[in-house]
XYZ file of C-alpha atoms in Angstrom:
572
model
C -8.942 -31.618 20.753
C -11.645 -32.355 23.002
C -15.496 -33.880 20.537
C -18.267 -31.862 22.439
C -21.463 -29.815 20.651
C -20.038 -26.418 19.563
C -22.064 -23.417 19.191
C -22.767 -21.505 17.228
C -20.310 -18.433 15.953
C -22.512 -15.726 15.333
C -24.316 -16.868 18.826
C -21.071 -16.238 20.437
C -20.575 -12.989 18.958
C -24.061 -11.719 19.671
C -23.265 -12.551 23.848
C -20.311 -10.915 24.008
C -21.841 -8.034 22.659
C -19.556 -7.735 19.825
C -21.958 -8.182 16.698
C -25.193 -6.185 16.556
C -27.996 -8.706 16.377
C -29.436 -6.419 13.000
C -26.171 -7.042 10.966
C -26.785 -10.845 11.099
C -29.258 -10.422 8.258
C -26.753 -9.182 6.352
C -23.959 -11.827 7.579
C -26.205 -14.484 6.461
C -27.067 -13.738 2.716
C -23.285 -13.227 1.992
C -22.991 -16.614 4.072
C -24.958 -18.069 1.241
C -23.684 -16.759 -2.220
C -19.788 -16.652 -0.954
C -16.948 -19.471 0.192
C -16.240 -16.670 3.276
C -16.829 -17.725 6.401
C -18.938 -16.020 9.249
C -16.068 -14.357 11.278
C -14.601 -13.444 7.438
C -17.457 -11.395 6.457
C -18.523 -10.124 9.935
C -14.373 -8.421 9.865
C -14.265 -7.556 6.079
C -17.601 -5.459 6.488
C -16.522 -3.969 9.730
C -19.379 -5.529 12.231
C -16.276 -7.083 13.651
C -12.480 -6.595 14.348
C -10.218 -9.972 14.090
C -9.185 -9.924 17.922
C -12.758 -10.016 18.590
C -13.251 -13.097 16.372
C -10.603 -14.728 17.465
C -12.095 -14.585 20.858
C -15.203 -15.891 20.014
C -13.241 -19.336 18.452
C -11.413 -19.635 21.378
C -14.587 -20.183 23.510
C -16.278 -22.050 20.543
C -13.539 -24.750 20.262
C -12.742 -24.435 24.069
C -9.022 -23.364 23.888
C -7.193 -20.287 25.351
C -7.129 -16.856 23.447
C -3.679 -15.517 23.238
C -3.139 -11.943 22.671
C 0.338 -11.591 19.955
C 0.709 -7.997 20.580
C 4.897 -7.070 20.869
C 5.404 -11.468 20.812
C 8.869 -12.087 19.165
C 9.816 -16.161 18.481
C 12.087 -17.754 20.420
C 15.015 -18.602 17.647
C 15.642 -21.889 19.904
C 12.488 -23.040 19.086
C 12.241 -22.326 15.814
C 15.727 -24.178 15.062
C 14.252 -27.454 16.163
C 10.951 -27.182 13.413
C 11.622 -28.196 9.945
C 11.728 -24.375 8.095
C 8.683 -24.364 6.254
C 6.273 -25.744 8.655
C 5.604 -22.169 10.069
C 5.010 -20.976 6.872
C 2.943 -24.049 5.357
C -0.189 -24.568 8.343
C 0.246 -20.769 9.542
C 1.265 -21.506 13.206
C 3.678 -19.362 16.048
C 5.574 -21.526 18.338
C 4.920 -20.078 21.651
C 6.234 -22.229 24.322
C 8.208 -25.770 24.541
C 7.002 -27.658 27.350
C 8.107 -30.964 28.567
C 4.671 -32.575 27.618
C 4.054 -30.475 24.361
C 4.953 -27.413 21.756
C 2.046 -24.962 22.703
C 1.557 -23.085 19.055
C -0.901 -19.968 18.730
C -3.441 -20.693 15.272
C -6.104 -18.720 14.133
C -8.041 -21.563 12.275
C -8.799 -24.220 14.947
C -11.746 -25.868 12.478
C -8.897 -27.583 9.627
C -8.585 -30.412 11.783
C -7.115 -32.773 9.300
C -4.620 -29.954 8.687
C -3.464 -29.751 12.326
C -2.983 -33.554 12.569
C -0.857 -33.097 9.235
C 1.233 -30.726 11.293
C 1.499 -32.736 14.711
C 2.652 -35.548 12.334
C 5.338 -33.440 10.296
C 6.588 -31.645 13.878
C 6.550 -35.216 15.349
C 5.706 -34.191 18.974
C 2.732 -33.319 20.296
C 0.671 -30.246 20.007
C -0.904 -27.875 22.441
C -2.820 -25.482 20.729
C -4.166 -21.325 21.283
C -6.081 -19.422 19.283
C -5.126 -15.918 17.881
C -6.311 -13.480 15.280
C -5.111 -14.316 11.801
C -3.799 -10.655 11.708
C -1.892 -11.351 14.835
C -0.421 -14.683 13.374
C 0.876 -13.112 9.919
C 2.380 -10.430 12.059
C 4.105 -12.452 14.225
C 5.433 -14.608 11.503
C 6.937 -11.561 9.651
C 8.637 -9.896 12.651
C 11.818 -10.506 13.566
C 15.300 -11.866 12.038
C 15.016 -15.119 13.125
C 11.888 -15.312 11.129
C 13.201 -13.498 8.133
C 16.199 -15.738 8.223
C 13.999 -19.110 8.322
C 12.290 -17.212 5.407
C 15.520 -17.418 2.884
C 16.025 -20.918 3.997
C 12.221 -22.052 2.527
C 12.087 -23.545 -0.633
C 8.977 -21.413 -2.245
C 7.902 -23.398 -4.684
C 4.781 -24.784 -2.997
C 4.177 -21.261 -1.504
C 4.405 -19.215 -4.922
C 2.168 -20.064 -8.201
C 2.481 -18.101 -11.023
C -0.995 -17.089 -12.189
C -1.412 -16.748 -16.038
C -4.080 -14.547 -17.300
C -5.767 -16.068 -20.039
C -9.543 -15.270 -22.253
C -10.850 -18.041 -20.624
C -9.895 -17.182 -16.583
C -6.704 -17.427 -14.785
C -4.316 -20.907 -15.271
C -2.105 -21.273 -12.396
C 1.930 -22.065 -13.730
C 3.959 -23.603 -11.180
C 7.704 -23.111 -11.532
C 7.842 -26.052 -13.363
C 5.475 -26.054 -16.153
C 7.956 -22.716 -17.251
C 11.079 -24.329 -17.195
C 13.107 -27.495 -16.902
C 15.522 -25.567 -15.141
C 15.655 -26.383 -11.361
C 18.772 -24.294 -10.501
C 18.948 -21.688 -7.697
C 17.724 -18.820 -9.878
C 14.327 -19.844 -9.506
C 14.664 -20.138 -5.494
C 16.571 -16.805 -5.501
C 13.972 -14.493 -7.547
C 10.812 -16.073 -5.254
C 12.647 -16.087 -2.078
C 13.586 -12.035 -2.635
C 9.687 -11.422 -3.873
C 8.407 -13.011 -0.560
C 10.996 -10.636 1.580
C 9.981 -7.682 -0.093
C 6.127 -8.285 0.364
C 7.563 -9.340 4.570
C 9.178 -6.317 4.688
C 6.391 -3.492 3.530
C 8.125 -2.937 -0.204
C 6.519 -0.834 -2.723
C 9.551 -1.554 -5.355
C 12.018 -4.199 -5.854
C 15.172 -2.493 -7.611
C 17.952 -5.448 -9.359
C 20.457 -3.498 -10.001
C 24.321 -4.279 -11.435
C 27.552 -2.551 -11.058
C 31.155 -2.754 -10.575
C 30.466 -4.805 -8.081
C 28.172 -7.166 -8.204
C 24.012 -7.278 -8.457
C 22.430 -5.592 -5.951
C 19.115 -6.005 -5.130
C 17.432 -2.993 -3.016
C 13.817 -2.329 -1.486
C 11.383 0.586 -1.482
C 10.056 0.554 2.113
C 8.450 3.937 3.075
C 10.034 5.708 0.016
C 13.180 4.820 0.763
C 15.974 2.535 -0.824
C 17.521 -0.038 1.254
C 19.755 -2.487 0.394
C 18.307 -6.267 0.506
C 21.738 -8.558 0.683
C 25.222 -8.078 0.022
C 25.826 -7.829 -3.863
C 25.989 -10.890 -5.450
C 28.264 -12.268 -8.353
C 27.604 -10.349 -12.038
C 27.286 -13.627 -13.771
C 23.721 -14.288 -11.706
C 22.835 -11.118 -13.601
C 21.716 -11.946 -17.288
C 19.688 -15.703 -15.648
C 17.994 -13.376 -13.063
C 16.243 -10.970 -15.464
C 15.884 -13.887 -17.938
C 13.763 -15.505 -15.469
C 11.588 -12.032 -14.732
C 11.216 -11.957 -17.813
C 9.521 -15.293 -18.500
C 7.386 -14.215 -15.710
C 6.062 -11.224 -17.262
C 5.881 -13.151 -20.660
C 8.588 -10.997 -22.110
C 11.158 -11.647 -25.492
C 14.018 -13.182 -23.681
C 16.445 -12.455 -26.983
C 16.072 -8.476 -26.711
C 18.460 -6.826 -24.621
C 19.133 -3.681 -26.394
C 16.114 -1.926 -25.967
C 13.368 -1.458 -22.704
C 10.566 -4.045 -21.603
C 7.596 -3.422 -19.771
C 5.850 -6.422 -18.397
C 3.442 -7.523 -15.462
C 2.496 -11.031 -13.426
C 0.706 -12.233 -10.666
C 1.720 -14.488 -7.780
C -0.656 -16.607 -5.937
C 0.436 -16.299 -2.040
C -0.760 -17.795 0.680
C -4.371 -17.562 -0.974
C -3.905 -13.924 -2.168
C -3.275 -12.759 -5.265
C -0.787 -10.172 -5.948
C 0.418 -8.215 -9.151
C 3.719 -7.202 -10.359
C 5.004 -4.697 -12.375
C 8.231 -5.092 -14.432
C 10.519 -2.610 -16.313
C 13.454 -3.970 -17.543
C 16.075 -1.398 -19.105
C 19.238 -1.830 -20.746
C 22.808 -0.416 -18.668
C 25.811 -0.790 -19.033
C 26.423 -3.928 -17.406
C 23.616 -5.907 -18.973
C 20.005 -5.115 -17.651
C 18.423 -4.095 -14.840
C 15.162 -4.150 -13.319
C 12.460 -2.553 -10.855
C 9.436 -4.056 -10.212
C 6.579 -2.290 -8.377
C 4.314 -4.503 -6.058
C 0.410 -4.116 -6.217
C -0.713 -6.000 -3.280
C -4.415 -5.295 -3.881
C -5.506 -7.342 -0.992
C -3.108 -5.472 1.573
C -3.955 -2.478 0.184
C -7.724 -2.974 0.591
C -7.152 -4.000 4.432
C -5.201 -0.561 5.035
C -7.999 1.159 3.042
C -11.318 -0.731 5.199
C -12.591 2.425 6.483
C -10.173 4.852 4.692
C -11.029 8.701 5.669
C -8.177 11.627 4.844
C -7.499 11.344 8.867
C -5.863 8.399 8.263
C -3.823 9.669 5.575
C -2.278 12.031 8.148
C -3.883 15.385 6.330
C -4.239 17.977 8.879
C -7.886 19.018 10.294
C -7.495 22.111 8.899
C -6.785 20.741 5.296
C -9.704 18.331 5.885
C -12.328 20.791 6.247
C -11.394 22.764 3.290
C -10.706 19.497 0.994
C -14.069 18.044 2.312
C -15.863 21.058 1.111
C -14.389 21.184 -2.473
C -14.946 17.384 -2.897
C -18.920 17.658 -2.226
C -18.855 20.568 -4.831
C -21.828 18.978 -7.493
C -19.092 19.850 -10.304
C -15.546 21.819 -11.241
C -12.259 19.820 -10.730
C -10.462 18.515 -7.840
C -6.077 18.439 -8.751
C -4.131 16.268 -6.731
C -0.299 17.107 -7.520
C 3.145 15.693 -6.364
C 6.111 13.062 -7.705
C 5.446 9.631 -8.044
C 4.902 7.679 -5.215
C 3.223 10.707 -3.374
C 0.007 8.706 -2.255
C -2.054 11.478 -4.767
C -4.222 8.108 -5.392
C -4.821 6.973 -2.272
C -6.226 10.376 -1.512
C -8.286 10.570 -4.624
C -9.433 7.048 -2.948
C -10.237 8.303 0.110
C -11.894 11.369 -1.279
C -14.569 9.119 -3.485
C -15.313 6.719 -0.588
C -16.541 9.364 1.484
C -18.610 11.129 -0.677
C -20.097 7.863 -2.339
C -23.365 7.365 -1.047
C -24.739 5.368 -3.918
C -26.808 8.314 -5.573
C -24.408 9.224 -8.133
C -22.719 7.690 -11.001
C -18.777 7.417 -10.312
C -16.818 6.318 -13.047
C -12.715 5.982 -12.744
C -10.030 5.422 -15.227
C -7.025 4.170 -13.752
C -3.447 2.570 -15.017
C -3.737 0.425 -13.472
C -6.591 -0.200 -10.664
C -5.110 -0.532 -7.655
C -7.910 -1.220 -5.315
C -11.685 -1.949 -6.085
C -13.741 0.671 -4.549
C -17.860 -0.633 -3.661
C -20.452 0.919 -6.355
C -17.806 2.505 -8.434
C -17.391 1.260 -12.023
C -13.537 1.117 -12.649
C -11.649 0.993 -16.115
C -8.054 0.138 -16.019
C -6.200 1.208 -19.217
C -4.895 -0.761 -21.656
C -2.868 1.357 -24.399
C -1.867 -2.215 -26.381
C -5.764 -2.647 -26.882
C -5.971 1.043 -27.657
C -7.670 1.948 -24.493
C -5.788 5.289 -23.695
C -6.980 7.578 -21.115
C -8.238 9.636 -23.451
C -10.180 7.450 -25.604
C -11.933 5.711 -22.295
C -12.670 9.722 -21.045
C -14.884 9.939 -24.022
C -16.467 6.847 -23.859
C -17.072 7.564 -19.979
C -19.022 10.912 -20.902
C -21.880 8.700 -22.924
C -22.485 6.578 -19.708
C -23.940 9.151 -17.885
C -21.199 9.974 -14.825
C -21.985 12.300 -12.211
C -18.335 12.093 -10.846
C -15.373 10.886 -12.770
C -11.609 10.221 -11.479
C -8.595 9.869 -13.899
C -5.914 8.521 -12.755
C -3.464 10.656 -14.365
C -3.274 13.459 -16.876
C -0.609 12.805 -18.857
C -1.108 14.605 -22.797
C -3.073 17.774 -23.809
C -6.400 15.892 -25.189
C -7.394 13.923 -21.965
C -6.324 17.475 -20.258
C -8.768 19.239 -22.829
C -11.437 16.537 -22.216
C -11.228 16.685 -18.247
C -11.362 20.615 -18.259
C -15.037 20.501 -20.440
C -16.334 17.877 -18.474
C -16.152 19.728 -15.231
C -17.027 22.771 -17.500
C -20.656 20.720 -18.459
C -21.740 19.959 -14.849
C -19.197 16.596 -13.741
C -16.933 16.771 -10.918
C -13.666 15.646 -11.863
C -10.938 13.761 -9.499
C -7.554 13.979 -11.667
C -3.988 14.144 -10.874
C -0.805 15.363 -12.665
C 2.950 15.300 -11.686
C 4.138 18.743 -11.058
C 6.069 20.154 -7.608
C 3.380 22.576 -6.071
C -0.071 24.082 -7.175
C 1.348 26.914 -8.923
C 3.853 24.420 -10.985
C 0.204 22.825 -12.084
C -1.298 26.106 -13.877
C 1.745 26.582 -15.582
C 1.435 22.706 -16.594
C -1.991 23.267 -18.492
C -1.379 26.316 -20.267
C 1.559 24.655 -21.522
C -0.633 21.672 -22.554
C -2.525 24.167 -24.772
C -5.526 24.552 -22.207
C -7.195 27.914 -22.639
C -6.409 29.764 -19.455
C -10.113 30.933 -18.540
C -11.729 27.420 -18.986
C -8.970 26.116 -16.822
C -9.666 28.447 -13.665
C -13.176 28.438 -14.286
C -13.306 24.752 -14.117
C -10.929 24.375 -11.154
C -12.447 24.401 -7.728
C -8.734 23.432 -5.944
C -5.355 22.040 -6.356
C -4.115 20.059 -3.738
C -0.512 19.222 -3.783
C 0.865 16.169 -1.507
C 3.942 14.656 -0.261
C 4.619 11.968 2.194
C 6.840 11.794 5.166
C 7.935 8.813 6.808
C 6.356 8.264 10.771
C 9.157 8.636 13.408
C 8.973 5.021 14.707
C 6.748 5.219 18.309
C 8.828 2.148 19.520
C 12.480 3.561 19.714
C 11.996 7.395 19.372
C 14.341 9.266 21.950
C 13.783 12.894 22.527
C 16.990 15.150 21.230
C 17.746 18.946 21.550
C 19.034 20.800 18.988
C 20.927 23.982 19.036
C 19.320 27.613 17.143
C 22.161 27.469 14.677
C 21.977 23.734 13.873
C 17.958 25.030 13.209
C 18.722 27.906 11.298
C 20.967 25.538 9.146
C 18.394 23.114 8.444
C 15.790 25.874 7.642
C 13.850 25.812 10.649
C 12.958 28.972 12.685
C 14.280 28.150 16.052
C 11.220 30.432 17.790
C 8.595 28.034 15.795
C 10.051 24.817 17.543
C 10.746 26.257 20.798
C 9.046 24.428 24.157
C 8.417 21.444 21.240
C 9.779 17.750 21.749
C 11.491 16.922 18.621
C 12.464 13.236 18.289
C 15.156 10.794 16.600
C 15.004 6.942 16.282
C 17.817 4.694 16.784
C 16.400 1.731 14.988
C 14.307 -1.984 16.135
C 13.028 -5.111 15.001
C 9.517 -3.439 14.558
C 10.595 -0.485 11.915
C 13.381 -2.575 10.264
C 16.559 -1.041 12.210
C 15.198 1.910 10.158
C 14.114 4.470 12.770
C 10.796 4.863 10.875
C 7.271 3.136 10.108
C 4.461 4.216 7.888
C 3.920 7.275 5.729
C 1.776 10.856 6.874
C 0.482 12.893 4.293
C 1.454 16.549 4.211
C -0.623 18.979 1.745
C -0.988 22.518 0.769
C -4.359 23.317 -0.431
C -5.439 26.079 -2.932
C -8.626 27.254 -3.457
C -9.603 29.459 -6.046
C -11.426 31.993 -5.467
C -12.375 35.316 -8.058
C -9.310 36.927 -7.130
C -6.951 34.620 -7.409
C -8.458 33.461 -10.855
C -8.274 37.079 -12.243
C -4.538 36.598 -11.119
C -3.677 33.721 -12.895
C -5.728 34.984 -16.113
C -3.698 37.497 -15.541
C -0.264 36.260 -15.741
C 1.000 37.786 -12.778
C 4.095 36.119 -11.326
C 4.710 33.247 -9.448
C 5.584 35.501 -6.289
C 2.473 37.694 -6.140
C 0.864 34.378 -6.976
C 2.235 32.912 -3.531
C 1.391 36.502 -1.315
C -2.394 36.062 -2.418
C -2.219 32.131 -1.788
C -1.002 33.140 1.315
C -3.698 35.887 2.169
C -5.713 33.581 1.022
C -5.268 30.915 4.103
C -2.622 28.954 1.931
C -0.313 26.780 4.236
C 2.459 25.548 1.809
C 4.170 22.140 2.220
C 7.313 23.582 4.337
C 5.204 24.817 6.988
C 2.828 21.372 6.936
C 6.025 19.228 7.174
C 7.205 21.329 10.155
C 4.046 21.148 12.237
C 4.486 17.229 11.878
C 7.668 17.898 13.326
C 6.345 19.748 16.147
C 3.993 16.970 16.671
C 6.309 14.621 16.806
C 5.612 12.703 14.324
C 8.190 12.969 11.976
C 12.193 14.006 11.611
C 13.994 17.220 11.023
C 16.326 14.996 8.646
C 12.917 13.993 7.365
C 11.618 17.248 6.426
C 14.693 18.472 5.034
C 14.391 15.033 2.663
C 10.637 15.922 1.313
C 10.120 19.576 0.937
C 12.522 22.375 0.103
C 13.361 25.278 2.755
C 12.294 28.273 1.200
């Protein structure tokens, strides 16, 4: 690279217009208590968006931006690099020349770094700058990526992180075991697909034939690799369970465990539940990527969730209430805490006290104090609830209500002036009333308290790359539930499956809701006992939209499936 005086970042931004002169204040002091760098903070506080930085290195070292958008790698190329370079110094092969390998890199300032490269690659190097969002993207799309992935040996890649009183001590695969057999490979090889592929779950699973080992992407199950001999079986979950610091000799009865990986500078934690089957053991692991998470989260709002307008404006209301309680409801895996998320970063404005009790946290949220459980300490919800109370709250979120004392505790403290942000599992928001009054909650306090019940599902994005318009006939409608008179003059779509959704036809989640609010009547209703159907005629009178109708005007929009809708939400 060419030696000439470089200027200065933040300069650069400033000229292009893309920082506002009064946020470099800000840029500065963070400069000097953190290791970030300038173009770090200016993107992580929002001043800045990574294509912008990107652009500003390229004219501060002098080398050409390159835009990654829709860039696949050539599998030609990447046959002739040894298979973990790519992965090692973060770089995309763009183009072989004659003269030189022109790679795209988003951190042109590691110059001893880049000579390590040119050295290991043994050719020389032409290099482009990109975003560091663009690089990790282009480096996960794509089979011939995915299959270069499976050929890496992880072990400098993945460090087991050890939480101990005095910090965090990093375990490399080798200070565990001895054992250097595939096992180890296998298990960290499948953990860095499943994080490459958008996984929520890892399922190991053994049957008649063989060990299967599936992914959650999207809600879904899909198959990882074709099953693999039984006998892997009993070393595979021996090895979890080292990991999550488990008794290896107990096989008869469940395990619940959790670790951390160190990846590519990120730490991310993993949640294991071993259970006895017939066949031996198997497993599911559930990925908290915290640091993913809080990049899909930077300026979370419920639009982004997918909630309808309509829902918005009657959710925003309840949420600025100054107290009551706020129920989120749905299964597992409904996003009910992302929403309770999104709900307390736009009403935090750093006048009240916010308080959350979580199991476990999954994201830290600015100027909130968060408590993750911890029932082997003898931190239960419950217990942490009343402690919470004595430190003066103004708002409180619990991350689940899950026993009849932290449901009695959550109904008095919106009773005494706190607005409380809870959720329970139950299928709609008149399954939820009949939930407390089982718990033993008096049925006045509970209405009284309760400003609205909100319950959720999610429903997989039609994927905008290969969606094809398709027609379907009345009866085929009628048959799947749908009034043919509600679609009619709609496009309704189908995807065939790419490289960018997985050869799944779908990418990314929407929320869909239904949204009661209590109001006298339907109050005097409930205290009433009345049934579930006259329940459901005054929701309705009442502006209810229930979660059919939601999921269907996603499918009028186009954004989702009629197989879809038929998967999440009953036809009533």
């Amino acid at each position: 690279m060419q030696s000439y005086k470089r200027r200065n970042i933040g300069t650069i931004l400033i000229e292009r217009g893309s920082l506002d002169p009064e946020k470099l204040p800000v840029v500065l002091e963070q400069l000097a208590t953190t290791k970030h760098r300038f173009g770090e903070i200016c993107v992580r506080e929002g001043f800045v968006d990574c294509e912008q930085v990107a652009m500003a290195l390229s004219e501060q070292f002098n080398l050409q931006y390159v835009d990654l958008k829709d860039f696949r790698m050539d599998e030609d190329i990447l046959n002739t690099l040894p298979p973990e370079a790519i992965y090692r110094f973060r770089f995309v092969p763009l183009e072989m020349r004659s003269d030189a390998l022109v790679v795209a890199i988003s951190d042109p300032s590691d110059v001893i770094k880049l000579d390590e490269l040119e050295l290991l690659i043994d050719r020389p190097l032409q290099f482009m700058i990109a975003s560091d969002a663009a690089v990790s993207g282009a480096l996960k799309a794509g089979e011939g990526a995915r299959r270069m992935l499976r050929e890496v040996s992880e072990d400098f890649m993945l460090q087991l992180v050890k939480e101990t009183d005095r910090g965090e001590e990093v375990l490399s695969a080798e200070t565990i075991t001895d054992d250097t057999s595939p096992i180890i490979k296998l298990v960290n090889t499948t953990l860095l697909d499943a994080l490459n592929r958008r996984a929520s779950d890892i399922h190991i699973e053994s049957g008649h034939d063989g060990l299967v080992i599936k992914y959650r992407i999207d809600g879904v199950l899909y198959m990882a690799n074709e099953p693999i001999d039984l006998h892997f079986q009993a070393p595979i979950i021996s090895r979890l369970k080292v990991m999550s610091e488990l008794d290896i000799s107990e096989r008869r009865i469940p395990q619940d465990g959790r670790f951390k990986i160190r990846f590519a500078a990120k730490s991310i934690d993993f949640r294991v539940s071993i259970m006895p089957s017939s066949f031996g053991e198997d497993a599911v692991i559930r990925i908290l990527d915290k640091e993913s998470i809080a990049n899909d989260m930077k300026g979370l709002s419920l639009e982004n969730l997918g909630v309808s307008e309509r829902e918005i404006k009657r959710l925003r209301k309840k949420i600025r209430e100054p107290y009551g309680m706020v129920l989120v409801t749905g299964p597992t895996g409904s996003g009910k805490t992302t929403t309770l998320y999104a709900a307390l970063t736009e009403i935090q404005t750093g006048e009240d006290k916010i308080i959350t009790i979580e199991d476990p946290v999954e994201y830290m949220l600015r100027g909130v104090l968060q408590i993750p459980v911890n029932e082997k300490k003898g931190l239960t919800f419950a217990k942490g609830l009343r402690s919470i109370l004595r430190h003066d709250p103004d708002k409180i979120m619990i991350g689940e209500i899950r026993d009849s004392e932290t449901a009695q505790i959550a109904v008095q403290s919106a009773l005494t002036g706190h607005l409380v942000f809870t959720t329970v599992h139950a299928n709609n928001v008149f399954d939820v009333i009949g939930r407390f009054i089982h718990m033993g909650i008096d049925p006045y306090n509970f209405v009284s308290s309760l400003n609205c019940v909100m319950a959720q599902r999610l429903v997989r994005r039609v994927c905008r790359k290969c969606r094809q318009p398709v027609q379907y006939s009345d009866d085929f409608l009628r048959e799947s539930g749908v009034d043919p008179d509600v679609v009619r003059g709609a496009t309704l779509y189908e995807a065939k499956g790419c490289d960018e959704c997985n050869n799944t036809g779908y990418r990314g989640r929407s929320a869909i809701v239904e949204l009661l609010e209590l109001n006298d009547h339907l109050r005097d209703l409930i205290i009433g006992k009345v049934t579930a159907t006259q329940l459901k005629l005054a929701a309705r009178e009442a502006g209810v939209v229930f979660l059919r109708d939601s999921a269907v005007e996603k499918l009028i929009a186009g954004d989702t499936t009629l197989k879809e809708i038929n998967r999440v939400t009953f036809v009533e």
